[in-house]
């Protein structure tokens, strides 16, 4: 990696950390019902939401009530998105007259967007109408993100309350997350993205004449473009068979791109996601979208510190996340920059130069290069986002291993908005429990004793995703229906299946594109994995919140483990890495590690 590469990564990290404190402070004030300006101006809107939905904002819910409210609300969203897809052919805002989405694909997509996974087995511009994209997918981008933030706030109240029965009100937390945090940030980012050239229009797709004809007849779908209105999949041709026209997909994209990044959703308006020039046209839009991926997860760490009364607690967790993130960036980017030794042996120049980015540029946009592609790949898999500006399937074995392992760690290195931090707090509970065993003392975290119930719930949170990933991978490789979608033989084909289940089982949404997953087998089973991994984790986290809220605060004593120190940050990192290593290294050895050794042997 050269000097400009280091400068790009450093600039990104500096901007991220610098924005974490002011945004984190703002969000803490929102959740503590303090004045932030917006809640003065839109207080009437907030009250109207409660009145129309019949919600009593003063009700303090027990954790069971909070969980039922969250589950019922998300189930309603899932059904709404499913029905929108199934009836989009008879609904308005469908200028391309796209047909209804098949049942298995509609189920998978509905689960995906309700669970904040945004796994996409479809091409957005060739499958979804404008209404489905906006009213279905776009709305769920807000609400699924707000649900995760609400659960986090409930867990924080578990630490701050004493001898309490309630952990807050789900409807209030959901409304404030959406109205005062996600909507304003998305509005500002969408305006900036429109200024950079991201499309935002209700006009139908446009057919334009090519400035130059191509010697190769390539269908529009393989180029990441929409099919022509007649549905034949390519532009008009002249008498020589060379295409002379091309259909350009349009739509209200900018508004959805903003929340897909800020809400760590990741679902693209177009099939090639943020590699598409209409989603991500410039280096500035690339930087801002990439910054938006980690912005709220990083800022929530500072919010956590403020709300528990000790900002050092938040900084310790943020430091642990950042150290793991930087370490894996330093794996992916150099691996891609070195390129493929098999190509070097053929005399292909993969060095960095004035005319080329060098390294492994397969599947990457030349306008972004190696560093911005690799940095995005690590950020999107660290943050449970799943959006891509390059194709992860084309990465070198080690370059693809790092993003895959980030997901397998449980999406706690930043993770999804809310869900990443509450997952990391669960790991912190496990870390203090281990430390307590080492010194023979009942473990405590933020003044609350960690006892058998909390550890049982923490075990569920940690074990469910690996069960989904490893069990699902094994199922896919045992059944003919699972193996039929694998188009790459050997270790890389195994990696594609493992990556798909890692993505679904940890609610990420990115993919190794060589696996044909839009088939009934994968639509059903990956959909079920997304459901279990979202809600079977959310419920035990709320159970921990309820248990902690009911306890008294234990005063700090000489035997209390400080949880704001560099030592605890290291202990937390070790706990996360050991769980990930012990669980997934054998599977990784069969996939990317073997593939790396095969690549070296070919050289």
Coordinates of C-alpha atoms in Angstrom, one line a residue:
X1 CA 0.0 0.0 0.0
X2 CA 1.4 3.4 -1.0
X3 CA 1.2 6.8 0.7
X4 CA -2.1 7.9 -0.9
X5 CA -3.7 4.7 0.2
X6 CA -2.7 5.2 3.8
X7 CA -4.0 8.8 3.5
X8 CA -7.4 7.7 2.3
X9 CA -7.9 5.2 5.1
X10 CA -6.6 7.6 7.7
X11 CA -8.9 10.4 6.4
X12 CA -11.9 8.0 6.7
X13 CA -11.1 7.0 10.3
X14 CA -10.4 10.6 11.4
X15 CA -13.8 11.8 10.0
X16 CA -15.6 8.8 11.6
X17 CA -14.2 9.3 15.1
X18 CA -14.6 13.1 14.9
X19 CA -18.3 12.8 14.1
X20 CA -19.0 10.1 16.7
X21 CA -19.0 12.5 19.7
X22 CA -21.4 15.2 18.4
X23 CA -23.8 12.8 16.8
X24 CA -23.6 10.5 19.8
X25 CA -24.3 13.4 22.2
X26 CA -27.3 14.4 20.0
X27 CA -28.8 10.8 20.0
X28 CA -28.3 10.5 23.8
X29 CA -30.3 13.7 24.3
X30 CA -33.1 12.4 22.0
X31 CA -33.4 9.2 24.0
X32 CA -33.3 10.9 27.3
X33 CA -36.1 13.3 26.2
X34 CA -33.9 16.4 26.4
X35 CA -34.3 19.3 24.0
X36 CA -32.4 19.0 20.7
X37 CA -34.3 21.6 18.6
X38 CA -36.0 19.1 16.3
X39 CA -38.1 17.6 19.1
X40 CA -39.5 21.1 19.7
X41 CA -40.4 21.7 16.1
X42 CA -41.9 18.2 15.5
X43 CA -43.3 17.5 19.0
X44 CA -46.8 17.8 17.4
X45 CA -46.0 15.3 14.8
X46 CA -44.7 12.9 17.4
X47 CA -47.9 13.3 19.5
X48 CA -50.0 12.8 16.4
X49 CA -48.3 9.5 15.6
X50 CA -49.1 8.2 19.1
X51 CA -52.7 9.4 18.9
X52 CA -53.4 7.9 15.5
X53 CA -51.9 4.6 16.5
X54 CA -53.5 4.5 19.9
X55 CA -50.3 4.4 21.8
X56 CA -49.9 5.7 25.4
X57 CA -46.3 7.2 25.4
X58 CA -46.3 7.2 29.2
X59 CA -46.6 3.4 29.5
X60 CA -43.5 1.8 30.8
X61 CA -43.3 -1.7 29.3
X62 CA -41.9 -4.8 30.9
X63 CA -39.3 -6.6 28.7
X64 CA -41.9 -9.1 27.6
X65 CA -44.3 -6.4 26.5
X66 CA -41.4 -4.6 24.8
X67 CA -40.5 -7.8 22.9
X68 CA -44.0 -8.5 21.8
X69 CA -44.5 -5.0 20.5
X70 CA -41.2 -5.2 18.5
X71 CA -42.1 -8.7 17.1
X72 CA -45.7 -7.7 16.2
X73 CA -44.5 -4.5 14.5
X74 CA -41.8 -6.2 12.5
X75 CA -44.2 -9.0 11.5
X76 CA -46.7 -6.4 10.2
X77 CA -43.9 -4.8 8.1
X78 CA -42.9 -8.2 6.7
X79 CA -46.4 -9.0 5.6
X80 CA -46.8 -5.5 4.0
X81 CA -43.6 -5.8 2.0
X82 CA -44.6 -9.3 0.9
X83 CA -48.1 -8.2 -0.3
X84 CA -46.6 -5.1 -2.1
X85 CA -44.4 -7.4 -4.2
X86 CA -47.1 -9.9 -4.9
X87 CA -49.5 -7.2 -6.2
X88 CA -47.1 -4.6 -7.7
X89 CA -48.4 -5.4 -11.2
X90 CA -51.8 -3.9 -10.4
X91 CA -50.5 -1.1 -8.2
X92 CA -49.5 2.4 -9.4
X93 CA -45.9 3.8 -9.9
X94 CA -44.9 0.9 -12.1
X95 CA -44.0 2.6 -15.3
X96 CA -42.1 -0.4 -16.7
X97 CA -45.1 -2.7 -16.1
X98 CA -43.0 -5.1 -14.1
X99 CA -44.9 -8.3 -13.1
X100 CA -45.6 -9.6 -9.6
X101 CA -42.6 -11.0 -7.7
X102 CA -42.7 -14.8 -7.4
X103 CA -43.8 -16.1 -3.9
X104 CA -40.4 -17.5 -2.8
X105 CA -38.5 -14.4 -3.8
X106 CA -41.1 -12.1 -2.3
X107 CA -40.9 -14.0 1.0
X108 CA -37.1 -13.9 1.0
X109 CA -37.0 -10.1 0.3
X110 CA -39.8 -9.3 2.8
X111 CA -37.9 -11.1 5.6
X112 CA -34.6 -9.6 4.4
X113 CA -35.8 -6.0 4.6
X114 CA -37.8 -6.4 7.8
X115 CA -34.8 -8.0 9.6
X116 CA -32.4 -5.3 8.5
X117 CA -30.5 -7.8 6.4
X118 CA -31.3 -6.6 2.9
X119 CA -30.1 -9.7 1.2
X120 CA -31.0 -9.4 -2.5
X121 CA -31.6 -12.4 -4.7
X122 CA -33.2 -10.1 -7.4
X123 CA -32.2 -7.3 -9.7
X124 CA -33.8 -4.2 -8.4
X125 CA -34.3 -2.3 -11.6
X126 CA -35.7 -5.4 -13.4
X127 CA -37.9 -6.7 -10.5
X128 CA -39.3 -4.0 -8.3
X129 CA -41.6 -1.2 -9.2
X130 CA -41.1 2.3 -7.9
X131 CA -43.9 1.9 -5.4
X132 CA -42.4 -1.4 -4.0
X133 CA -39.0 0.2 -3.8
X134 CA -40.3 3.3 -1.9
X135 CA -43.3 2.1 0.2
X136 CA -42.0 -1.3 0.8
X137 CA -38.2 -1.5 0.8
X138 CA -37.4 2.2 1.6
X139 CA -39.9 2.3 4.5
X140 CA -38.5 -0.9 6.0
X141 CA -35.0 0.6 5.8
X142 CA -36.1 3.2 8.3
X143 CA -38.2 0.9 10.5
X144 CA -35.9 -2.1 10.8
X145 CA -33.0 0.3 11.7
X146 CA -35.2 2.1 14.2
X147 CA -36.2 -1.3 15.8
X148 CA -32.6 -2.2 16.4
X149 CA -31.9 1.2 17.9
X150 CA -34.9 0.9 20.2
X151 CA -33.7 -2.5 21.6
X152 CA -30.3 -1.0 22.3
X153 CA -31.9 1.9 24.2
X154 CA -33.9 -0.6 26.2
X155 CA -30.8 -2.5 27.1
X156 CA -29.0 0.7 28.2
X157 CA -32.0 1.5 30.5
X158 CA -31.4 -2.0 32.1
X159 CA -28.1 -0.7 33.3
X160 CA -29.2 2.7 34.4
X161 CA -32.4 1.8 36.2
X162 CA -32.6 0.4 39.8
X163 CA -35.3 -2.0 41.1
X164 CA -37.4 -1.2 38.0
X165 CA -40.0 -3.4 36.3
X166 CA -40.0 -1.5 33.0
X167 CA -37.4 -0.8 30.3
X168 CA -39.2 2.0 28.4
X169 CA -41.7 2.1 25.6
X170 CA -41.0 0.5 22.3
X171 CA -43.3 2.8 20.3
X172 CA -41.7 5.9 21.7
X173 CA -38.2 4.7 21.1
X174 CA -39.1 3.6 17.6
X175 CA -40.8 7.0 16.8
X176 CA -38.0 9.1 18.1
X177 CA -35.3 7.0 16.4
X178 CA -37.1 7.5 13.1
X179 CA -38.3 11.1 13.4
X180 CA -35.4 12.8 15.1
X181 CA -32.4 10.7 13.9
X182 CA -32.8 8.7 10.8
X183 CA -35.1 11.0 8.8
X184 CA -33.1 14.2 9.3
X185 CA -29.8 12.5 8.5
X186 CA -31.2 10.8 5.5
X187 CA -32.8 14.0 4.2
X188 CA -29.5 15.8 4.3
X189 CA -27.5 12.9 2.8
X190 CA -30.0 12.4 0.0
X191 CA -29.8 16.1 -1.0
X192 CA -26.0 15.8 -1.1
X193 CA -26.1 12.6 -3.2
X194 CA -28.5 14.2 -5.7
X195 CA -26.0 17.0 -6.1
X196 CA -23.4 14.4 -6.9
X197 CA -25.5 12.8 -9.6
X198 CA -27.5 10.1 -7.9
X199 CA -30.8 9.8 -9.7
X200 CA -34.1 10.8 -8.0
X201 CA -37.0 10.8 -10.5
X202 CA -40.4 9.2 -11.2
X203 CA -39.7 9.2 -15.0
X204 CA -39.8 5.8 -16.8
X205 CA -36.6 4.2 -18.0
X206 CA -35.0 6.0 -20.9
X207 CA -33.7 4.5 -24.1
X208 CA -30.7 6.3 -25.5
X209 CA -28.5 6.0 -28.6
X210 CA -25.0 4.7 -28.0
X211 CA -22.1 7.1 -29.0
X212 CA -20.1 4.0 -30.0
X213 CA -21.3 0.6 -31.1
X214 CA -19.8 -2.4 -29.5
X215 CA -18.2 -5.4 -31.2
X216 CA -19.8 -7.7 -28.7
X217 CA -23.5 -8.1 -28.2
X218 CA -23.9 -8.0 -24.4
X219 CA -27.4 -8.1 -22.8
X220 CA -28.3 -5.3 -20.5
X221 CA -28.8 -7.4 -17.4
X222 CA -25.2 -8.6 -17.5
X223 CA -24.1 -5.0 -17.6
X224 CA -26.1 -4.1 -14.5
X225 CA -28.6 -2.2 -16.6
X226 CA -32.4 -2.6 -17.0
X227 CA -33.9 -4.6 -19.8
X228 CA -35.7 -2.8 -22.6
X229 CA -39.4 -2.0 -22.1
X230 CA -40.3 -4.8 -24.5
X231 CA -38.5 -7.2 -22.1
X232 CA -36.0 -8.7 -24.6
X233 CA -33.1 -7.7 -22.3
X234 CA -31.0 -5.7 -24.7
X235 CA -31.1 -2.5 -26.7
X236 CA -31.9 -2.1 -30.4
X237 CA -29.5 -3.6 -32.9
X238 CA -28.4 -2.5 -36.3
X239 CA -28.3 -4.9 -39.3
X240 CA -24.8 -6.2 -38.2
X241 CA -26.2 -7.3 -34.9
X242 CA -24.3 -4.7 -33.0
X243 CA -26.4 -2.8 -30.3
X244 CA -27.0 0.8 -31.2
X245 CA -29.3 1.8 -28.2
X246 CA -29.4 1.1 -24.5
X247 CA -32.1 1.3 -21.9
X248 CA -31.1 3.2 -18.8
X249 CA -32.8 2.4 -15.5
X250 CA -34.0 5.4 -13.5
X251 CA -36.1 5.9 -10.4
X252 CA -36.3 7.5 -6.9
X253 CA -32.9 6.2 -5.9
X254 CA -31.2 8.9 -3.8
X255 CA -33.8 8.8 -1.0
X256 CA -33.3 5.1 -0.6
X257 CA -29.5 5.1 -0.9
X258 CA -29.2 7.6 2.0
X259 CA -31.1 5.4 4.4
X260 CA -29.7 2.2 3.1
X261 CA -26.3 3.4 4.3
X262 CA -27.2 5.3 7.4
X263 CA -29.5 2.5 8.7
X264 CA -26.9 -0.2 7.9
X265 CA -29.4 -1.7 5.5
X266 CA -27.4 -2.1 2.3
X267 CA -30.1 -2.9 -0.2
X268 CA -29.4 -1.3 -3.5
X269 CA -31.9 0.3 -5.8
X270 CA -30.0 -1.2 -8.7
X271 CA -28.8 -4.8 -9.0
X272 CA -25.0 -4.0 -8.8
X273 CA -25.7 -1.8 -5.7
X274 CA -23.1 1.0 -5.0
X275 CA -21.0 0.0 -7.9
X276 CA -23.7 1.4 -10.2
X277 CA -22.9 5.0 -11.3
X278 CA -26.5 6.1 -10.6
X279 CA -26.1 5.0 -7.0
X280 CA -22.5 6.1 -6.4
X281 CA -21.2 8.3 -9.2
X282 CA -18.2 10.2 -7.8
X283 CA -15.3 9.8 -5.3
X284 CA -17.1 12.2 -2.9
X285 CA -20.3 10.2 -3.0
X286 CA -18.3 7.1 -2.4
X287 CA -16.6 8.7 0.7
X288 CA -19.9 10.0 2.1
X289 CA -21.8 6.7 1.6
X290 CA -18.9 4.8 3.1
X291 CA -18.8 7.2 6.0
X292 CA -22.6 6.9 6.5
X293 CA -22.2 3.1 6.9
X294 CA -20.3 3.3 10.2
X295 CA -21.5 6.7 11.4
X296 CA -24.4 5.8 13.6
X297 CA -22.9 2.6 15.0
X298 CA -19.8 4.5 16.0
X299 CA -21.8 7.4 17.5
X300 CA -24.0 5.1 19.5
X301 CA -21.0 4.0 21.4
X302 CA -20.6 7.6 22.7
X303 CA -24.4 7.7 23.3
X304 CA -24.0 4.6 25.4
X305 CA -21.3 6.2 27.6
X306 CA -23.3 9.3 28.1
X307 CA -26.5 7.4 29.0
X308 CA -24.8 5.2 31.6
X309 CA -23.0 8.2 33.1
X310 CA -19.4 7.3 32.1
X311 CA -18.3 8.2 28.6
X312 CA -15.1 6.2 29.1
X313 CA -17.3 3.0 28.8
X314 CA -18.4 4.1 25.3
X315 CA -14.9 5.0 24.2
X316 CA -13.5 1.6 25.4
X317 CA -16.0 -0.3 23.3
X318 CA -15.4 2.1 20.3
X319 CA -11.7 1.5 20.6
X320 CA -12.1 -2.3 20.6
X321 CA -14.3 -2.1 17.5
X322 CA -11.9 0.3 15.7
X323 CA -8.8 -1.8 16.4
X324 CA -10.4 -5.0 15.0
X325 CA -11.7 -3.0 12.0
X326 CA -8.3 -1.5 11.2
X327 CA -6.5 -4.9 11.6
X328 CA -8.9 -6.4 9.0
X329 CA -8.5 -3.5 6.6
X330 CA -4.8 -4.2 6.8
X331 CA -5.5 -7.7 5.6
X332 CA -8.0 -7.0 2.8
X333 CA -6.4 -4.0 1.1
X334 CA -2.8 -5.4 0.9
X335 CA -4.1 -8.8 -0.2
X336 CA -5.9 -7.1 -3.1
X337 CA -3.0 -4.7 -3.8
X338 CA -0.6 -7.6 -4.2
X339 CA -2.8 -9.1 -6.9
X340 CA -2.9 -12.7 -8.1
X341 CA 0.6 -14.4 -8.3
X342 CA -0.7 -16.7 -11.1
X343 CA -1.3 -13.6 -13.3
X344 CA 2.2 -12.2 -12.4
X345 CA 3.7 -15.5 -13.7
X346 CA 2.0 -14.9 -17.0
X347 CA 3.8 -11.6 -17.4
X348 CA 0.8 -9.4 -16.5
X349 CA 1.8 -6.1 -14.8
X350 CA -0.1 -5.7 -11.5
X351 CA 2.1 -3.0 -10.0
X352 CA 0.9 0.4 -8.9
X353 CA 1.5 3.1 -11.5
X354 CA 0.4 6.5 -12.8
X355 CA -1.9 4.7 -15.3
X356 CA -3.3 2.0 -13.2
X357 CA -4.3 1.1 -9.6
X358 CA -2.4 -2.1 -9.8
X359 CA -3.3 -5.3 -7.9
X360 CA -6.4 -7.4 -8.3
X361 CA -8.8 -5.1 -10.2
X362 CA -11.2 -7.8 -11.2
X363 CA -14.7 -6.9 -10.1
X364 CA -13.7 -3.4 -9.0
X365 CA -14.6 0.0 -10.4
X366 CA -11.6 1.9 -11.8
X367 CA -13.0 5.2 -10.4
X368 CA -12.6 3.8 -6.9
X369 CA -9.5 1.6 -7.1
X370 CA -8.1 -1.0 -4.7
X371 CA -8.1 1.0 -1.5
X372 CA -11.6 2.4 -1.6
X373 CA -13.0 -0.9 -2.7
X374 CA -11.2 -2.9 0.0
X375 CA -12.1 -0.3 2.7
X376 CA -15.7 -0.4 1.7
X377 CA -15.7 -4.2 1.7
X378 CA -14.5 -4.3 5.3
X379 CA -16.8 -1.4 6.4
X380 CA -19.9 -3.0 4.9
X381 CA -19.3 -6.4 6.5
X382 CA -18.2 -4.8 9.8
X383 CA -21.4 -2.8 10.0
X384 CA -24.1 -5.4 9.0
X385 CA -24.7 -3.2 6.0
X386 CA -24.1 -5.4 3.0
X387 CA -23.9 -2.7 0.3
X388 CA -21.0 -3.1 -2.1
X389 CA -19.0 -0.9 -4.5
X390 CA -17.1 -4.0 -5.8
X391 CA -17.8 -7.6 -6.3
X392 CA -16.5 -9.6 -3.2
X393 CA -16.6 -12.8 -5.2
X394 CA -13.7 -11.5 -7.3
X395 CA -11.5 -10.8 -4.3
X396 CA -8.4 -12.9 -3.7
X397 CA -8.9 -15.7 -1.1
X398 CA -7.4 -13.7 1.8
X399 CA -9.0 -10.5 0.6
X400 CA -12.4 -12.2 0.8
X401 CA -11.7 -14.0 4.0
X402 CA -11.5 -10.8 6.1
X403 CA -15.0 -9.5 5.2
X404 CA -16.4 -13.1 5.7
X405 CA -14.8 -13.4 9.1
X406 CA -16.1 -10.0 10.2
X407 CA -19.6 -11.2 9.6
X408 CA -18.9 -14.5 11.4
X409 CA -17.7 -12.6 14.5
X410 CA -21.4 -11.8 15.1
X411 CA -21.6 -8.4 13.4
X412 CA -20.4 -6.7 16.6
X413 CA -17.5 -4.8 15.1
X414 CA -19.7 -1.7 14.7
X415 CA -22.5 -3.9 13.4
X416 CA -26.0 -2.8 12.6
X417 CA -27.4 0.4 14.1
X418 CA -28.3 -0.6 17.6
X419 CA -27.9 -4.4 17.0
X420 CA -24.1 -4.1 16.7
X421 CA -23.7 -2.3 20.0
X422 CA -26.1 -4.5 21.9
X423 CA -24.2 -7.5 20.5
X424 CA -20.9 -6.1 21.7
X425 CA -22.4 -5.3 25.1
X426 CA -23.4 -9.0 25.3
X427 CA -19.8 -9.9 24.6
X428 CA -18.7 -7.4 27.3
X429 CA -21.0 -9.3 29.7
X430 CA -19.3 -12.5 28.8
X431 CA -15.8 -10.9 29.2
X432 CA -16.5 -9.7 32.7
X433 CA -18.0 -13.1 33.6
X434 CA -14.7 -14.7 32.4
X435 CA -12.7 -12.2 34.4
X436 CA -14.9 -12.9 37.4
X437 CA -14.2 -16.6 37.2
X438 CA -10.4 -15.9 37.0
X439 CA -10.4 -13.9 40.3
X440 CA -13.2 -15.8 42.0
X441 CA -15.6 -12.9 42.3
X442 CA -19.2 -12.4 41.2
X443 CA -18.8 -10.5 37.9
X444 CA -20.2 -7.0 37.6
X445 CA -20.7 -4.7 34.7
X446 CA -21.7 -1.1 35.1
X447 CA -22.8 -1.6 38.6
X448 CA -25.0 -4.7 37.9
X449 CA -24.2 -8.2 39.0
X450 CA -23.9 -10.7 36.1
X451 CA -25.6 -13.9 37.2
X452 CA -26.8 -17.2 35.7
X453 CA -29.9 -15.7 33.9
X454 CA -27.8 -13.1 32.1
X455 CA -25.2 -15.7 31.0
X456 CA -27.9 -18.0 29.7
X457 CA -29.4 -15.3 27.5
X458 CA -25.9 -14.2 26.4
X459 CA -25.1 -17.7 25.4
X460 CA -28.2 -17.8 23.2
X461 CA -27.2 -14.5 21.6
X462 CA -23.7 -15.8 20.8
X463 CA -24.6 -19.3 19.7
X464 CA -27.7 -18.8 17.4
X465 CA -25.8 -17.1 14.5
X466 CA -23.1 -19.8 14.2
X467 CA -25.8 -22.5 14.4
X468 CA -27.6 -20.9 11.5
X469 CA -24.4 -20.4 9.5
X470 CA -22.7 -23.8 9.9
X471 CA -25.9 -25.8 10.0
X472 CA -27.2 -24.0 6.8
X473 CA -23.9 -24.5 5.0
X474 CA -23.9 -28.2 5.8
X475 CA -27.5 -28.5 4.7
X476 CA -26.7 -26.8 1.4
X477 CA -23.8 -29.1 0.7
X478 CA -25.7 -32.3 1.5
X479 CA -28.7 -31.6 -0.6
X480 CA -28.8 -31.6 -4.4
X481 CA -31.0 -28.4 -4.4
X482 CA -28.3 -26.6 -2.5
X483 CA -25.4 -27.8 -4.7
X484 CA -27.3 -27.1 -7.9
X485 CA -26.7 -23.3 -7.5
X486 CA -22.9 -23.6 -7.1
X487 CA -21.3 -22.7 -10.4
X488 CA -17.7 -22.6 -9.2
X489 CA -16.2 -25.9 -8.3
X490 CA -13.9 -26.7 -5.3
X491 CA -12.9 -24.4 -2.5
X492 CA -14.3 -21.3 -4.0
X493 CA -17.7 -22.8 -4.4
X494 CA -17.6 -23.8 -0.8
X495 CA -16.6 -20.3 0.1
X496 CA -19.6 -18.9 -1.8
X497 CA -22.0 -21.1 0.2
X498 CA -20.3 -20.3 3.5
X499 CA -20.4 -16.6 2.7
X500 CA -24.1 -16.7 1.8
X501 CA -25.0 -18.3 5.1
X502 CA -22.6 -16.1 7.0
X503 CA -24.4 -13.1 5.5
X504 CA -27.9 -14.3 6.2
X505 CA -27.1 -15.8 9.6
X506 CA -25.6 -12.5 10.8
X507 CA -28.1 -10.1 9.0
X508 CA -25.5 -8.6 6.7
X509 CA -26.8 -9.0 3.2
X510 CA -23.7 -8.9 1.0
X511 CA -22.8 -11.9 -1.2
X512 CA -20.3 -13.8 -3.2
X513 CA -22.1 -13.4 -6.5
X514 CA -21.1 -16.7 -8.0
X515 CA -23.9 -18.5 -6.1
X516 CA -27.3 -18.5 -7.8
X517 CA -29.4 -17.9 -4.7
X518 CA -32.6 -16.7 -6.2
X519 CA -34.1 -20.2 -6.3
X520 CA -36.8 -21.7 -4.0
X521 CA -34.3 -23.6 -1.8
X522 CA -32.1 -20.6 -0.9
X523 CA -35.0 -18.2 -0.8
X524 CA -36.7 -20.3 1.8
X525 CA -33.8 -21.4 4.0
X526 CA -31.9 -18.1 3.9
X527 CA -35.1 -16.3 4.7
X528 CA -35.6 -18.5 7.8
X529 CA -32.0 -17.9 8.9
X530 CA -32.5 -14.2 8.6
X531 CA -35.6 -14.4 10.8
X532 CA -34.0 -16.5 13.5
X533 CA -30.8 -14.5 13.6
X534 CA -32.6 -11.2 14.0
X535 CA -35.4 -12.0 16.5
X536 CA -34.0 -14.9 18.5
X537 CA -31.2 -12.5 19.4
X538 CA -33.4 -9.5 20.0
X539 CA -35.6 -11.3 22.5
X540 CA -32.8 -12.5 24.8
X541 CA -31.2 -9.1 24.7
X542 CA -34.5 -7.6 26.0
X543 CA -34.6 -10.3 28.6
X544 CA -31.2 -9.3 29.8
X545 CA -32.4 -5.6 29.9
X546 CA -35.4 -6.6 32.0
X547 CA -33.3 -8.6 34.4
X548 CA -30.7 -5.9 34.9
X549 CA -33.3 -3.2 35.4
X550 CA -34.9 -5.1 38.3
X551 CA -31.5 -5.3 40.1
X552 CA -30.0 -2.8 42.5
X553 CA -26.8 -1.1 41.7
X554 CA -23.7 -2.5 43.3
X555 CA -21.2 0.1 44.6
X556 CA -17.7 -0.1 43.1
X557 CA -15.3 -2.0 45.3
X558 CA -11.6 -3.0 45.3
X559 CA -12.5 -6.2 43.5
X560 CA -14.5 -4.6 40.7
X561 CA -13.0 -5.0 37.3
X562 CA -12.6 -1.6 35.6
X563 CA -14.4 -1.8 32.2
X564 CA -13.2 1.5 30.8
X565 CA -9.5 0.8 30.6
X566 CA -7.3 -0.3 27.7
X567 CA -6.9 -3.7 29.5
X568 CA -10.6 -4.3 29.3
X569 CA -10.8 -3.3 25.6
X570 CA -8.1 -5.9 24.9
X571 CA -10.0 -8.5 27.0
X572 CA -13.2 -7.7 25.0
X573 CA -11.3 -8.1 21.7
X574 CA -9.9 -11.4 22.8
X575 CA -13.3 -12.7 23.8
X576 CA -14.8 -11.7 20.4
X577 CA -11.9 -13.2 18.4
X578 CA -11.7 -16.4 20.4
X579 CA -15.4 -17.1 19.8
X580 CA -15.1 -16.4 16.1
X581 CA -11.8 -18.4 15.8
X582 CA -13.0 -21.4 17.6
X583 CA -16.3 -21.5 15.8
X584 CA -15.4 -20.7 12.2
X585 CA -11.7 -21.4 11.5
X586 CA -12.3 -25.1 10.6
X587 CA -14.9 -23.9 8.0
X588 CA -12.6 -21.2 6.7
X589 CA -9.8 -23.7 6.4
X590 CA -12.0 -25.6 3.9
X591 CA -12.8 -22.5 1.9
X592 CA -10.6 -19.3 1.5
X593 CA -7.5 -20.8 3.3
X594 CA -7.4 -23.8 1.0
X595 CA -8.1 -21.6 -2.0
X596 CA -5.2 -19.3 -1.0
X597 CA -2.8 -22.3 -0.8
X598 CA -4.1 -23.5 -4.3
X599 CA -3.4 -20.0 -5.7
X600 CA 0.1 -20.1 -4.4
X601 CA 0.7 -23.6 -5.7
X602 CA -0.3 -22.5 -9.2
X603 CA 2.3 -19.8 -9.0

